[in-house]
Amino acid sequence: MPASYAGCSIYRTPAGQALQVPVRRQEARVHTATSVRSGLGEPVLAGIVTALVGFTSSFAVVLAGLRATGASPAQAASGLLALTAVVGLGIVLLSLRYRIPVTLSWSTPGAALLAGAAVPAGGWPAAVGAFLVTGALIALTGAVPWLGRLVARIPQHLAQAMLAGVLLPLCLAPFQSIGTIPVLVLPVILVWLGASALAPKWAVPLALVAALAVIGVQIARDGVVIAPESLVPSLAFTVPALDPAAIIGIALPLYVVTMASQNLPGVAVLSSFGYRAPWRPALAVTGVGTAVVAPFGGHAVNLAALSAALSAGDGAGADRGRRWVAALTAGITYLILAAVSGALVVIVGAAPAGLVEAVAGLALIGTMATAVTSSFSDPTGRMSGAVTFLLAASGLSILGIGGAFWALLAGLVVRAALERTASRR
């Protein structure tokens, strides 16, 4: 174990889930006025990196997910704008209030789940209604303790298997596109591989830069003219429709994936750096934030998990008491990114068919690898994990309800019928 770690401890989340997290040694430091001023550069830079990595590594997944559930290009752009703005505002609010490096993000696993779903029978308004219900459930989890405990009782390997199954078709896209657009996609994949070896956290952003360069060349070659007014982001309001099939098939899986893959790990990441996340206020902010952005196309806001360490870790400065500045900077950077999101959507919209899906798939490979590992790490739960994984990947839809819900339900049934029975023998 590295010298910077004092050991590991068991952290129990407010929802009742036990997670093992490393505990870092705390060192006393003396700061002069000069060191305080110069030391602010580290958290500010860390905050900018947090926002850039969080946004560029997954916004293509968000657009793919919203389009898959029925959004028009304008509605998907509206959803991205609303999500980016509310994530930024939420981070600013929480970091100023609690003076800790708590960061938020949109639900990337949730967007991936949407990308593998079908358009609900009620169309885009039904999907928006499902997003609204997801926000209400997240807010209720913070207000009603037993709801959080109920979510924590869902076996982690089943939640991860459901996520892995949903991600599988998306992660195949980069390699399938080699057969259809090899000249366009191979440079992007090579950049991603090279960056993964040299600078892993920048692998997807650099792949996105490569993809944007390819798109730029295509636009110039084809003589496509982009109207300047189309680059300005705008919101598109949709009246939500509460459709039972969409609530069961979209809202419930989206809620479970967001809680299990984002909120609970986000708390654990902060704890590993010695910070106690404001659980209830954070869920209130993210739940209300999700409900606010839903009519504009946003699917889910949550605590950051993967990017949380960028603002809370040592890269944000030696003084733990000033790392909240990194989160504040990340929030401000997200607000700036919201202002340019419209231009990105227009450029991505001009991409050759399959290129954006390839970038989204590359962005999700790491998440899928983690989910697959968690799905089958416990030998006693492999059968239920396999059933959940395969059913989620199958694209099954019954009664207008997508495969993610049926996969989780089937996994719970297999676990109760086979694995619990076997464990009692």
CSV table of C-alpha atoms in Angstrom, one decimal:
chain,number,residue,atom,x,y,z
A,1,MET,CA,0.0,0.0,0.0
A,2,PRO,CA,1.4,3.4,-0.9
A,3,ALA,CA,2.9,5.5,1.9
A,4,SER,CA,0.1,8.1,1.6
A,5,TYR,CA,-2.4,5.6,2.8
A,6,ALA,CA,-2.9,4.8,6.5
A,7,GLY,CA,-5.0,1.7,5.7
A,8,CYS,CA,-8.6,0.8,4.8
A,9,SER,CA,-11.8,1.2,6.7
A,10,ILE,CA,-15.4,0.2,6.2
A,11,TYR,CA,-17.5,3.1,5.4
A,12,ARG,CA,-21.3,2.8,5.7
A,13,THR,CA,-23.2,5.1,3.4
A,14,PRO,CA,-26.3,6.9,4.7
A,15,ALA,CA,-28.3,4.4,2.7
A,16,GLY,CA,-26.8,1.6,4.7
A,17,GLN,CA,-24.4,0.1,2.2
A,18,ALA,CA,-21.0,-1.0,3.5
A,19,LEU,CA,-18.1,0.1,1.2
A,20,GLN,CA,-14.4,-0.4,1.8
A,21,VAL,CA,-12.4,2.8,1.2
A,22,PRO,CA,-8.8,3.7,1.7
A,23,VAL,CA,-7.9,6.2,4.4
A,24,ARG,CA,-5.3,8.7,3.6
A,25,ARG,CA,-2.9,10.0,6.2
A,26,GLN,CA,-3.5,13.6,7.2
A,27,GLU,CA,-0.3,15.7,7.5
A,28,ALA,CA,0.0,19.0,9.3
A,29,ARG,CA,1.1,21.9,7.1
A,30,VAL,CA,2.0,25.5,7.7
A,31,HIS,CA,0.9,28.1,5.2
A,32,THR,CA,2.3,31.6,4.7
A,33,ALA,CA,0.3,34.3,2.9
A,34,THR,CA,2.4,33.7,-0.2
A,35,SER,CA,1.8,29.9,-0.2
A,36,VAL,CA,-1.9,30.5,0.2
A,37,ARG,CA,-2.0,32.7,-2.9
A,38,SER,CA,0.2,30.5,-5.0
A,39,GLY,CA,-1.5,27.3,-3.7
A,40,LEU,CA,-4.9,28.4,-5.2
A,41,GLY,CA,-3.5,27.6,-8.6
A,42,GLU,CA,-3.7,23.9,-8.0
A,43,PRO,CA,-7.4,23.7,-7.0
A,44,VAL,CA,-8.4,26.1,-9.8
A,45,LEU,CA,-6.6,24.0,-12.4
A,46,ALA,CA,-8.0,20.8,-10.9
A,47,GLY,CA,-11.5,22.2,-11.1
A,48,ILE,CA,-11.1,23.1,-14.7
A,49,VAL,CA,-9.8,19.6,-15.5
A,50,THR,CA,-12.7,18.1,-13.6
A,51,ALA,CA,-15.3,19.9,-15.7
A,52,LEU,CA,-13.5,19.4,-19.0
A,53,VAL,CA,-13.0,15.7,-18.4
A,54,GLY,CA,-16.5,15.2,-17.1
A,55,PHE,CA,-18.2,17.0,-20.0
A,56,THR,CA,-16.1,15.9,-23.0
A,57,SER,CA,-15.8,12.3,-22.0
A,58,SER,CA,-19.6,11.7,-21.9
A,59,PHE,CA,-21.7,14.3,-23.6
A,60,ALA,CA,-21.9,12.2,-26.7
A,61,VAL,CA,-23.4,9.4,-24.6
A,62,VAL,CA,-26.0,11.9,-23.3
A,63,LEU,CA,-27.0,12.9,-26.8
A,64,ALA,CA,-27.2,9.3,-28.0
A,65,GLY,CA,-29.4,8.4,-25.0
A,66,LEU,CA,-31.8,11.3,-25.5
A,67,ARG,CA,-32.1,10.7,-29.2
A,68,ALA,CA,-32.8,7.0,-28.6
A,69,THR,CA,-35.8,7.8,-26.4
A,70,GLY,CA,-37.4,10.0,-28.9
A,71,ALA,CA,-35.8,13.5,-28.6
A,72,SER,CA,-35.4,15.5,-31.8
A,73,PRO,CA,-31.9,17.1,-32.4
A,74,ALA,CA,-33.2,20.4,-30.9
A,75,GLN,CA,-34.6,18.6,-27.8
A,76,ALA,CA,-31.4,16.6,-27.2
A,77,ALA,CA,-29.4,19.8,-27.4
A,78,SER,CA,-31.8,21.4,-24.9
A,79,GLY,CA,-31.3,18.5,-22.6
A,80,LEU,CA,-27.6,18.8,-22.7
A,81,LEU,CA,-27.7,22.5,-22.1
A,82,ALA,CA,-30.1,22.1,-19.1
A,83,LEU,CA,-28.0,19.3,-17.6
A,84,THR,CA,-24.7,21.2,-17.9
A,85,ALA,CA,-26.2,24.4,-16.4
A,86,VAL,CA,-27.8,22.7,-13.5
A,87,VAL,CA,-24.8,20.5,-12.8
A,88,GLY,CA,-22.7,23.7,-12.6
A,89,LEU,CA,-25.2,25.6,-10.4
A,90,GLY,CA,-25.5,22.6,-8.1
A,91,ILE,CA,-21.8,22.3,-7.6
A,92,VAL,CA,-21.4,26.0,-6.9
A,93,LEU,CA,-24.2,25.9,-4.4
A,94,LEU,CA,-23.0,22.8,-2.5
A,95,SER,CA,-19.3,23.8,-2.5
A,96,LEU,CA,-20.0,27.3,-1.2
A,97,ARG,CA,-22.4,26.0,1.4
A,98,TYR,CA,-20.3,23.1,2.8
A,99,ARG,CA,-16.8,24.1,1.9
A,100,ILE,CA,-15.9,20.6,0.7
A,101,PRO,CA,-15.0,19.4,-2.9
A,102,VAL,CA,-18.4,17.9,-3.6
A,103,THR,CA,-19.0,17.7,-7.4
A,104,LEU,CA,-22.0,16.7,-9.4
A,105,SER,CA,-22.5,15.2,-12.9
A,106,TRP,CA,-25.1,13.9,-15.2
A,107,SER,CA,-25.8,10.2,-15.0
A,108,THR,CA,-23.5,8.7,-17.7
A,109,PRO,CA,-24.6,5.1,-16.9
A,110,GLY,CA,-28.2,6.4,-17.0
A,111,ALA,CA,-27.6,8.0,-20.4
A,112,ALA,CA,-26.1,4.7,-21.6
A,113,LEU,CA,-29.2,2.9,-20.3
A,114,LEU,CA,-31.4,5.3,-22.4
A,115,ALA,CA,-29.2,4.7,-25.5
A,116,GLY,CA,-30.0,1.0,-25.3
A,117,ALA,CA,-33.7,1.6,-24.8
A,118,ALA,CA,-36.5,2.0,-27.3
A,119,VAL,CA,-38.7,5.0,-27.8
A,120,PRO,CA,-41.6,4.6,-25.3
A,121,ALA,CA,-45.1,4.2,-26.7
A,122,GLY,CA,-46.0,7.7,-25.4
A,123,GLY,CA,-43.0,9.1,-27.3
A,124,TRP,CA,-40.6,11.8,-26.1
A,125,PRO,CA,-43.2,13.3,-23.6
A,126,ALA,CA,-43.4,9.9,-21.9
A,127,ALA,CA,-39.6,9.8,-21.6
A,128,VAL,CA,-39.6,13.3,-20.1
A,129,GLY,CA,-42.3,12.2,-17.6
A,130,ALA,CA,-40.0,9.2,-16.6
A,131,PHE,CA,-37.1,11.7,-16.1
A,132,LEU,CA,-39.4,13.7,-13.8
A,133,VAL,CA,-40.3,10.6,-11.8
A,134,THR,CA,-36.6,9.8,-11.5
A,135,GLY,CA,-35.9,13.2,-10.0
A,136,ALA,CA,-38.7,12.8,-7.5
A,137,LEU,CA,-37.4,9.4,-6.4
A,138,ILE,CA,-33.9,10.8,-5.9
A,139,ALA,CA,-35.2,13.6,-3.8
A,140,LEU,CA,-37.4,11.2,-1.8
A,141,THR,CA,-34.4,9.0,-1.1
A,142,GLY,CA,-32.8,11.9,0.8
A,143,ALA,CA,-36.0,12.7,2.6
A,144,VAL,CA,-37.1,9.1,3.4
A,145,PRO,CA,-34.3,7.0,5.0
A,146,TRP,CA,-36.0,3.6,4.4
A,147,LEU,CA,-36.1,4.3,0.6
A,148,GLY,CA,-32.3,4.6,0.6
A,149,ARG,CA,-31.9,1.5,2.6
A,150,LEU,CA,-34.2,-0.3,0.1
A,151,VAL,CA,-32.0,0.7,-2.8
A,152,ALA,CA,-28.9,-0.4,-0.8
A,153,ARG,CA,-30.5,-3.9,-0.5
A,154,ILE,CA,-30.5,-4.5,-4.2
A,155,PRO,CA,-27.5,-6.8,-4.8
A,156,GLN,CA,-24.7,-4.8,-6.3
A,157,HIS,CA,-23.7,-7.5,-8.7
A,158,LEU,CA,-27.2,-7.5,-10.2
A,159,ALA,CA,-27.2,-3.7,-10.6
A,160,GLN,CA,-23.8,-3.9,-12.2
A,161,ALA,CA,-24.8,-6.8,-14.4
A,162,MET,CA,-27.8,-4.8,-15.7
A,163,LEU,CA,-25.6,-1.9,-16.4
A,164,ALA,CA,-23.0,-4.1,-18.2
A,165,GLY,CA,-25.7,-5.7,-20.4
A,166,VAL,CA,-27.1,-2.3,-21.4
A,167,LEU,CA,-23.5,-1.1,-22.2
A,168,LEU,CA,-22.5,-4.1,-24.3
A,169,PRO,CA,-24.2,-3.0,-27.6
A,170,LEU,CA,-22.9,0.5,-27.2
A,171,CYS,CA,-19.4,-0.6,-26.6
A,172,LEU,CA,-19.5,-2.8,-29.7
A,173,ALA,CA,-20.2,0.3,-31.9
A,174,PRO,CA,-16.6,1.5,-32.3
A,175,PHE,CA,-15.5,-1.9,-33.6
A,176,GLN,CA,-18.5,-2.5,-35.7
A,177,SER,CA,-17.9,0.9,-37.3
A,178,ILE,CA,-14.4,-0.3,-38.5
A,179,GLY,CA,-16.3,-2.3,-41.1
A,180,THR,CA,-18.4,0.6,-42.3
A,181,ILE,CA,-16.3,3.8,-41.9
A,182,PRO,CA,-12.7,2.5,-41.3
A,183,VAL,CA,-11.0,5.6,-42.6
A,184,LEU,CA,-12.9,7.9,-40.3
A,185,VAL,CA,-13.0,5.8,-37.1
A,186,LEU,CA,-9.6,4.1,-37.0
A,187,PRO,CA,-7.7,7.4,-36.3
A,188,VAL,CA,-10.1,8.1,-33.4
A,189,ILE,CA,-9.6,4.6,-32.0
A,190,LEU,CA,-5.8,4.9,-32.4
A,191,VAL,CA,-5.8,8.2,-30.5
A,192,TRP,CA,-7.9,6.7,-27.8
A,193,LEU,CA,-5.5,3.7,-27.4
A,194,GLY,CA,-2.4,5.9,-27.4
A,195,ALA,CA,-3.9,8.3,-24.8
A,196,SER,CA,-5.1,5.4,-22.7
A,197,ALA,CA,-1.5,4.3,-22.3
A,198,LEU,CA,0.0,7.7,-21.8
A,199,ALA,CA,-2.7,9.8,-20.1
A,200,PRO,CA,-5.7,7.7,-19.2
A,201,LYS,CA,-8.0,10.4,-17.9
A,202,TRP,CA,-7.6,12.3,-21.2
A,203,ALA,CA,-8.1,9.3,-23.4
A,204,VAL,CA,-11.8,10.0,-24.2
A,205,PRO,CA,-11.4,13.8,-24.5
A,206,LEU,CA,-8.5,13.4,-26.9
A,207,ALA,CA,-10.5,10.8,-28.9
A,208,LEU,CA,-13.3,13.4,-29.1
A,209,VAL,CA,-10.8,16.0,-30.3
A,210,ALA,CA,-9.8,13.5,-33.0
A,211,ALA,CA,-13.4,12.9,-33.9
A,212,LEU,CA,-14.1,16.6,-34.1
A,213,ALA,CA,-11.1,17.0,-36.4
A,214,VAL,CA,-12.5,14.2,-38.7
A,215,ILE,CA,-15.9,15.9,-38.7
A,216,GLY,CA,-14.3,19.3,-39.5
A,217,VAL,CA,-12.5,17.7,-42.5
A,218,GLN,CA,-15.8,16.2,-43.7
A,219,ILE,CA,-17.7,19.4,-43.3
A,220,ALA,CA,-15.0,21.3,-45.3
A,221,ARG,CA,-14.9,18.6,-48.0
A,222,ASP,CA,-18.6,18.5,-48.4
A,223,GLY,CA,-19.0,22.3,-48.4
A,224,VAL,CA,-21.5,22.2,-45.5
A,225,VAL,CA,-22.5,25.7,-44.3
A,226,ILE,CA,-23.4,26.1,-40.6
A,227,ALA,CA,-25.7,29.0,-39.8
A,228,PRO,CA,-24.1,31.1,-37.0
A,229,GLU,CA,-27.5,31.4,-35.2
A,230,SER,CA,-27.7,27.6,-34.9
A,231,LEU,CA,-24.6,27.7,-32.7
A,232,VAL,CA,-26.4,29.5,-29.9
A,233,PRO,CA,-27.8,27.0,-27.3
A,234,SER,CA,-31.5,27.2,-26.6
A,235,LEU,CA,-34.0,25.4,-24.4
A,236,ALA,CA,-37.0,23.4,-25.7
A,237,PHE,CA,-39.8,22.8,-23.2
A,238,THR,CA,-41.8,19.5,-23.4
A,239,VAL,CA,-44.9,18.9,-21.3
A,240,PRO,CA,-44.2,15.6,-19.4
A,241,ALA,CA,-46.6,12.7,-19.8
A,242,LEU,CA,-46.8,10.1,-17.0
A,243,ASP,CA,-47.0,6.8,-18.8
A,244,PRO,CA,-46.9,3.7,-16.6
A,245,ALA,CA,-44.8,1.7,-19.1
A,246,ALA,CA,-42.2,4.4,-19.3
A,247,ILE,CA,-42.1,4.8,-15.5
A,248,ILE,CA,-41.5,1.1,-15.1
A,249,GLY,CA,-39.2,0.7,-18.1
A,250,ILE,CA,-37.2,3.9,-17.9
A,251,ALA,CA,-37.7,5.7,-14.6
A,252,LEU,CA,-37.1,2.8,-12.2
A,253,PRO,CA,-34.0,1.4,-14.0
A,254,LEU,CA,-32.6,4.9,-14.4
A,255,TYR,CA,-33.1,5.6,-10.7
A,256,VAL,CA,-31.4,2.3,-9.7
A,257,VAL,CA,-28.5,2.8,-12.0
A,258,THR,CA,-28.0,6.4,-10.9
A,259,MET,CA,-28.1,5.5,-7.2
A,260,ALA,CA,-25.9,2.3,-7.5
A,261,SER,CA,-23.4,3.6,-10.0
A,262,GLN,CA,-23.2,7.3,-9.2
A,263,ASN,CA,-24.5,8.5,-5.8
A,264,LEU,CA,-23.3,5.7,-3.5
A,265,PRO,CA,-19.8,5.5,-5.1
A,266,GLY,CA,-19.7,9.3,-5.1
A,267,VAL,CA,-20.1,9.3,-1.3
A,268,ALA,CA,-17.4,6.6,-1.0
A,269,VAL,CA,-14.9,8.6,-3.1
A,270,LEU,CA,-15.3,11.7,-0.9
A,271,SER,CA,-15.0,9.5,2.2
A,272,SER,CA,-11.7,8.1,0.9
A,273,PHE,CA,-10.3,11.6,0.9
A,274,GLY,CA,-11.5,12.3,4.4
A,275,TYR,CA,-14.7,14.3,3.5
A,276,ARG,CA,-18.2,13.4,4.6
A,277,ALA,CA,-20.7,14.1,1.9
A,278,PRO,CA,-23.8,16.1,2.8
A,279,TRP,CA,-26.0,13.1,1.8
A,280,ARG,CA,-29.5,14.5,2.2
A,281,PRO,CA,-28.8,18.0,0.9
A,282,ALA,CA,-26.9,16.5,-2.1
A,283,LEU,CA,-29.8,14.2,-2.9
A,284,ALA,CA,-32.3,17.1,-2.5
A,285,VAL,CA,-30.2,19.3,-4.9
A,286,THR,CA,-29.8,16.5,-7.5
A,287,GLY,CA,-33.3,15.3,-7.2
A,288,VAL,CA,-34.9,18.7,-7.5
A,289,GLY,CA,-32.3,19.5,-10.2
A,290,THR,CA,-33.3,16.4,-12.2
A,291,ALA,CA,-37.0,17.4,-11.9
A,292,VAL,CA,-36.2,20.9,-13.1
A,293,VAL,CA,-34.3,19.8,-16.1
A,294,ALA,CA,-36.6,17.0,-17.1
A,295,PRO,CA,-39.1,19.2,-19.1
A,296,PHE,CA,-36.2,20.6,-21.0
A,297,GLY,CA,-34.8,17.1,-21.8
A,298,GLY,CA,-32.4,16.4,-19.0
A,299,HIS,CA,-32.4,12.8,-17.7
A,300,ALA,CA,-30.7,12.7,-14.3
A,301,VAL,CA,-28.3,14.7,-12.1
A,302,ASN,CA,-26.2,13.0,-9.4
A,303,LEU,CA,-23.1,13.1,-7.3
A,304,ALA,CA,-20.0,12.6,-9.4
A,305,ALA,CA,-18.2,9.3,-9.0
A,306,LEU,CA,-15.5,8.9,-11.6
A,307,SER,CA,-14.5,12.5,-11.8
A,308,ALA,CA,-15.0,13.2,-8.0
A,309,ALA,CA,-11.4,12.3,-7.3
A,310,LEU,CA,-10.0,15.0,-9.6
A,311,SER,CA,-11.3,17.7,-7.3
A,312,ALA,CA,-11.0,15.9,-4.0
A,313,GLY,CA,-7.6,14.3,-4.5
A,314,ASP,CA,-4.0,15.4,-4.0
A,315,GLY,CA,-4.0,17.0,-7.5
A,316,ALA,CA,-6.3,19.7,-6.1
A,317,GLY,CA,-3.6,20.9,-3.7
A,318,ALA,CA,-1.9,19.8,-0.5
A,319,ASP,CA,-4.3,21.8,1.7
A,320,ARG,CA,-7.5,19.7,2.1
A,321,GLY,CA,-9.2,22.8,3.5
A,322,ARG,CA,-8.9,24.6,0.2
A,323,ARG,CA,-9.9,21.8,-2.2
A,324,TRP,CA,-13.5,23.0,-2.2
A,325,VAL,CA,-12.2,25.8,-4.5
A,326,ALA,CA,-11.6,23.0,-7.1
A,327,ALA,CA,-15.2,22.1,-6.9
A,328,LEU,CA,-16.3,25.7,-7.2
A,329,THR,CA,-14.1,26.2,-10.2
A,330,ALA,CA,-15.6,23.0,-11.8
A,331,GLY,CA,-19.0,24.4,-11.3
A,332,ILE,CA,-18.1,27.7,-12.9
A,333,THR,CA,-16.5,25.8,-15.8
A,334,TYR,CA,-19.6,23.8,-16.3
A,335,LEU,CA,-21.6,27.0,-16.7
A,336,ILE,CA,-19.2,28.2,-19.3
A,337,LEU,CA,-19.4,24.9,-21.1
A,338,ALA,CA,-23.2,25.2,-21.1
A,339,ALA,CA,-22.8,28.4,-23.2
A,340,VAL,CA,-20.9,26.5,-25.9
A,341,SER,CA,-22.9,23.3,-25.8
A,342,GLY,CA,-25.1,24.4,-28.7
A,343,ALA,CA,-22.1,24.7,-31.0
A,344,LEU,CA,-20.8,21.2,-30.0
A,345,VAL,CA,-24.2,19.7,-30.7
A,346,VAL,CA,-24.4,21.3,-34.2
A,347,ILE,CA,-20.9,20.1,-35.1
A,348,VAL,CA,-21.6,16.6,-33.8
A,349,GLY,CA,-24.9,16.6,-35.7
A,350,ALA,CA,-22.9,17.0,-38.9
A,351,ALA,CA,-20.8,13.9,-38.2
A,352,PRO,CA,-20.9,10.9,-40.6
A,353,ALA,CA,-23.2,8.1,-39.5
A,354,GLY,CA,-21.7,5.9,-36.8
A,355,LEU,CA,-18.8,8.2,-35.7
A,356,VAL,CA,-20.5,9.8,-32.7
A,357,GLU,CA,-21.7,6.4,-31.6
A,358,ALA,CA,-18.2,5.1,-31.9
A,359,VAL,CA,-16.9,7.9,-29.6
A,360,ALA,CA,-19.7,7.2,-27.1
A,361,GLY,CA,-18.8,3.5,-27.1
A,362,LEU,CA,-15.1,4.3,-26.4
A,363,ALA,CA,-16.2,6.5,-23.5
A,364,LEU,CA,-18.1,3.6,-21.9
A,365,ILE,CA,-15.6,0.8,-22.3
A,366,GLY,CA,-14.0,1.5,-18.9
A,367,THR,CA,-17.4,1.7,-17.2
A,368,MET,CA,-18.4,-1.6,-18.8
A,369,ALA,CA,-15.2,-3.3,-17.7
A,370,THR,CA,-15.8,-2.3,-14.1
A,371,ALA,CA,-19.4,-3.4,-14.3
A,372,VAL,CA,-18.6,-6.8,-15.8
A,373,THR,CA,-15.9,-7.4,-13.1
A,374,SER,CA,-18.4,-6.5,-10.3
A,375,SER,CA,-21.1,-8.7,-11.9
A,376,PHE,CA,-19.1,-11.9,-11.7
A,377,SER,CA,-16.7,-11.3,-8.8
A,378,ASP,CA,-18.8,-13.3,-6.3
A,379,PRO,CA,-18.9,-17.0,-7.3
A,380,THR,CA,-22.2,-17.5,-5.5
A,381,GLY,CA,-23.9,-14.9,-7.6
A,382,ARG,CA,-22.6,-15.7,-11.1
A,383,MET,CA,-25.7,-17.4,-12.4
A,384,SER,CA,-28.0,-14.5,-11.5
A,385,GLY,CA,-25.4,-12.0,-12.7
A,386,ALA,CA,-25.2,-13.9,-16.1
A,387,VAL,CA,-29.0,-14.0,-16.5
A,388,THR,CA,-29.3,-10.3,-15.7
A,389,PHE,CA,-26.4,-9.4,-18.0
A,390,LEU,CA,-27.7,-11.4,-21.0
A,391,LEU,CA,-31.3,-10.3,-20.6
A,392,ALA,CA,-30.2,-6.6,-20.4
A,393,ALA,CA,-28.1,-7.0,-23.5
A,394,SER,CA,-30.9,-8.8,-25.5
A,395,GLY,CA,-32.9,-5.6,-26.1
A,396,LEU,CA,-36.1,-7.4,-24.9
A,397,SER,CA,-39.2,-5.3,-24.6
A,398,ILE,CA,-42.5,-6.7,-23.2
A,399,LEU,CA,-45.6,-4.5,-22.8
A,400,GLY,CA,-43.6,-1.5,-23.8
A,401,ILE,CA,-41.2,-2.0,-20.9
A,402,GLY,CA,-37.5,-2.2,-21.8
A,403,GLY,CA,-35.1,-5.0,-21.1
A,404,ALA,CA,-33.3,-3.3,-18.2
A,405,PHE,CA,-36.3,-3.7,-15.9
A,406,TRP,CA,-36.9,-7.3,-16.9
A,407,ALA,CA,-33.2,-8.1,-16.5
A,408,LEU,CA,-33.1,-6.9,-12.9
A,409,LEU,CA,-36.3,-8.7,-12.1
A,410,ALA,CA,-35.1,-11.9,-13.6
A,411,GLY,CA,-31.8,-11.6,-11.8
A,412,LEU,CA,-33.6,-11.2,-8.4
A,413,VAL,CA,-35.8,-14.3,-9.2
A,414,VAL,CA,-32.8,-16.5,-10.1
A,415,ARG,CA,-31.0,-15.3,-7.0
A,416,ALA,CA,-33.9,-16.2,-4.8
A,417,ALA,CA,-34.7,-19.5,-6.5
A,418,LEU,CA,-31.2,-20.9,-7.1
A,419,GLU,CA,-28.5,-19.2,-5.2
A,420,ARG,CA,-30.2,-18.7,-1.8
A,421,THR,CA,-31.4,-22.3,-2.0
A,422,ALA,CA,-27.9,-23.5,-2.8
A,423,SER,CA,-26.4,-21.5,0.0
A,424,ARG,CA,-28.7,-23.2,2.6
A,425,ARG,CA,-27.6,-26.7,1.6
